[in-house]
Tab-separated table of C-alpha atoms in Angstrom:
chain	number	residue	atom	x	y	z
A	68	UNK	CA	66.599	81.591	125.951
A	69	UNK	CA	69.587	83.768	124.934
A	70	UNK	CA	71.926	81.035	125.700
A	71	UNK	CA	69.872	78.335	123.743
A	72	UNK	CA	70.066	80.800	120.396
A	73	UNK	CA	73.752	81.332	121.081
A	74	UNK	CA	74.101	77.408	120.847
A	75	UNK	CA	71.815	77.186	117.795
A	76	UNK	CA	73.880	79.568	116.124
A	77	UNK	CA	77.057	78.100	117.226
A	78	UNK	CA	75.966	74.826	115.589
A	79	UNK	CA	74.951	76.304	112.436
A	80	UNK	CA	77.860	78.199	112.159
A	81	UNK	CA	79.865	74.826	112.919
A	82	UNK	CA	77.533	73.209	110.121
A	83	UNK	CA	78.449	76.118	107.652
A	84	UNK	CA	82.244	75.327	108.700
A	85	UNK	CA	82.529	72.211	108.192
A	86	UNK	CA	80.078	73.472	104.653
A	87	UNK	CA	83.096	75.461	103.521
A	88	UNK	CA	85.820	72.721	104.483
A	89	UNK	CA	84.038	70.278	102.128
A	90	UNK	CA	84.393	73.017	99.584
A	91	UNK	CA	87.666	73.594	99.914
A	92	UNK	CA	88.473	70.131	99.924
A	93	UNK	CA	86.387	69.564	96.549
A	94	UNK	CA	88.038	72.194	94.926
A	95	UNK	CA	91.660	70.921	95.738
A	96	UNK	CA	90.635	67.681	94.331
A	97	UNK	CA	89.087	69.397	91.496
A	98	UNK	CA	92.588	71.148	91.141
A	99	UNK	CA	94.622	67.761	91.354
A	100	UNK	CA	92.108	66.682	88.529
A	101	UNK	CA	93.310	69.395	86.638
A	102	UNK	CA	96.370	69.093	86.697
A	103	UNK	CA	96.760	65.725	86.450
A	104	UNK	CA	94.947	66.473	83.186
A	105	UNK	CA	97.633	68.915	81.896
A	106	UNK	CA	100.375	66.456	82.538
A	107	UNK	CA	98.427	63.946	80.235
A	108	UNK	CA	97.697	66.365	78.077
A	109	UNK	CA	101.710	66.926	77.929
A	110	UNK	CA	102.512	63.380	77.670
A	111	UNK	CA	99.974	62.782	74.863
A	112	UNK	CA	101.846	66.220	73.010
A	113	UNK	CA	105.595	64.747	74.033
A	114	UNK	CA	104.344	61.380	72.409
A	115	UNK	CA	102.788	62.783	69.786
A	116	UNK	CA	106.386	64.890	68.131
A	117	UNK	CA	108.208	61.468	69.068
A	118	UNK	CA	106.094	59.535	66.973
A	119	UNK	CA	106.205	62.620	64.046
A	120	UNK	CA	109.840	62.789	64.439
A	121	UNK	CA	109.873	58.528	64.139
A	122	UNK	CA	107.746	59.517	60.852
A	123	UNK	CA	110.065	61.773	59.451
A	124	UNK	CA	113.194	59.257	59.867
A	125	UNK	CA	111.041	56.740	57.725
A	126	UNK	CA	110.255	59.056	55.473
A	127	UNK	CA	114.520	59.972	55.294
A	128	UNK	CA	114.994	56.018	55.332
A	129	UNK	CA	112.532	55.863	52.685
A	130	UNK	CA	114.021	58.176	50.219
A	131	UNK	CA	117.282	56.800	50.776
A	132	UNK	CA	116.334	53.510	49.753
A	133	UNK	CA	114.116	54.743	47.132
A	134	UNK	CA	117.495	56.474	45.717
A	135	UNK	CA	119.479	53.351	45.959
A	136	UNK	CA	116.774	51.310	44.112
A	137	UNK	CA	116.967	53.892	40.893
A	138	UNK	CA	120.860	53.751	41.170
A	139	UNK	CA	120.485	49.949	41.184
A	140	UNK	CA	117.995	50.291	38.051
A	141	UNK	CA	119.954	52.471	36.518
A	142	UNK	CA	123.232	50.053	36.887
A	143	UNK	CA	120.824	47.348	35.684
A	144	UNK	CA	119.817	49.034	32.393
A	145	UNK	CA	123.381	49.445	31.696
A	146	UNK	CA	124.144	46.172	32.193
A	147	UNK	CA	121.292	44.730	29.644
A	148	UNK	CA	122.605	47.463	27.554
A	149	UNK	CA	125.826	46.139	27.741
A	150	UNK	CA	125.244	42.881	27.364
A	151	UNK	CA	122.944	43.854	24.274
A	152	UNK	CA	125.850	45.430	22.526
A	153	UNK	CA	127.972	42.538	23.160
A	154	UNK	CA	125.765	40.112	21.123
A	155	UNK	CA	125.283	42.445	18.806
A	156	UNK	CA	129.391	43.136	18.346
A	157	UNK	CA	129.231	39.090	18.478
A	158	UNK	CA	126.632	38.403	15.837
A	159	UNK	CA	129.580	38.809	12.504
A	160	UNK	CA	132.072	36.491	14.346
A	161	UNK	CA	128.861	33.837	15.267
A	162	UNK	CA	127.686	34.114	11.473
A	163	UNK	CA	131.407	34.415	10.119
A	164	UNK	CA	131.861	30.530	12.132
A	165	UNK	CA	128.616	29.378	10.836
A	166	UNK	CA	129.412	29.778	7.567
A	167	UNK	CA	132.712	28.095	8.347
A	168	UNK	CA	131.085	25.200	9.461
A	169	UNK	CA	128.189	24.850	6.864
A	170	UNK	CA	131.186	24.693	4.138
């Protein structure tokens, strides 16, 4: 009878073995889990400042351009200027030949 316990116990102690090895094992894989979760969780951050440092040289670019287009404004509005005052510097020679040529 002694002997029969002993084996009964034996088995459930296997039983509560093999219990814990399952629970070790879940809890590595929970731990793999985790960290593969931190490494995307890295990735996502390390993709995130590339794409904000991407944004900030467009924003640079931006300006840049946004400069040259007022210098090119600027140059424009001094050309129409220009080309104003030239008429206007014109406009005594252009009436002194039309009344050359309506006499």
């Amino acid at each position: 009878m002694n002997c029969l316990n002993n084996t009964i116990n034996g088995i459930k102690n296997s039983i509560h073995g093999i219990d814990n090895a399952i629970y070790g094992i879940n809890n590595a894989i929970y731990g793999i889990n985790n960290a593969i979760y931190g490494i995307n969780i890295s990735i996502y951050g390390i993709n995130n400042a590339i794409y904000g440092i991407n944004n900030s040289i467009y924003g640079i670019n931006t300006a840049i351009y946004g400069i040259y287009t007022a210098i090119y404004g600027i140059n424009t509005a001094i050309f129409g200027i220009n080309g104003i005052r030239n008429i206007a510097l014109l406009m005594p020679q252009m009436a002194l030949m039309a009344s050359e040529i309506l006499h």
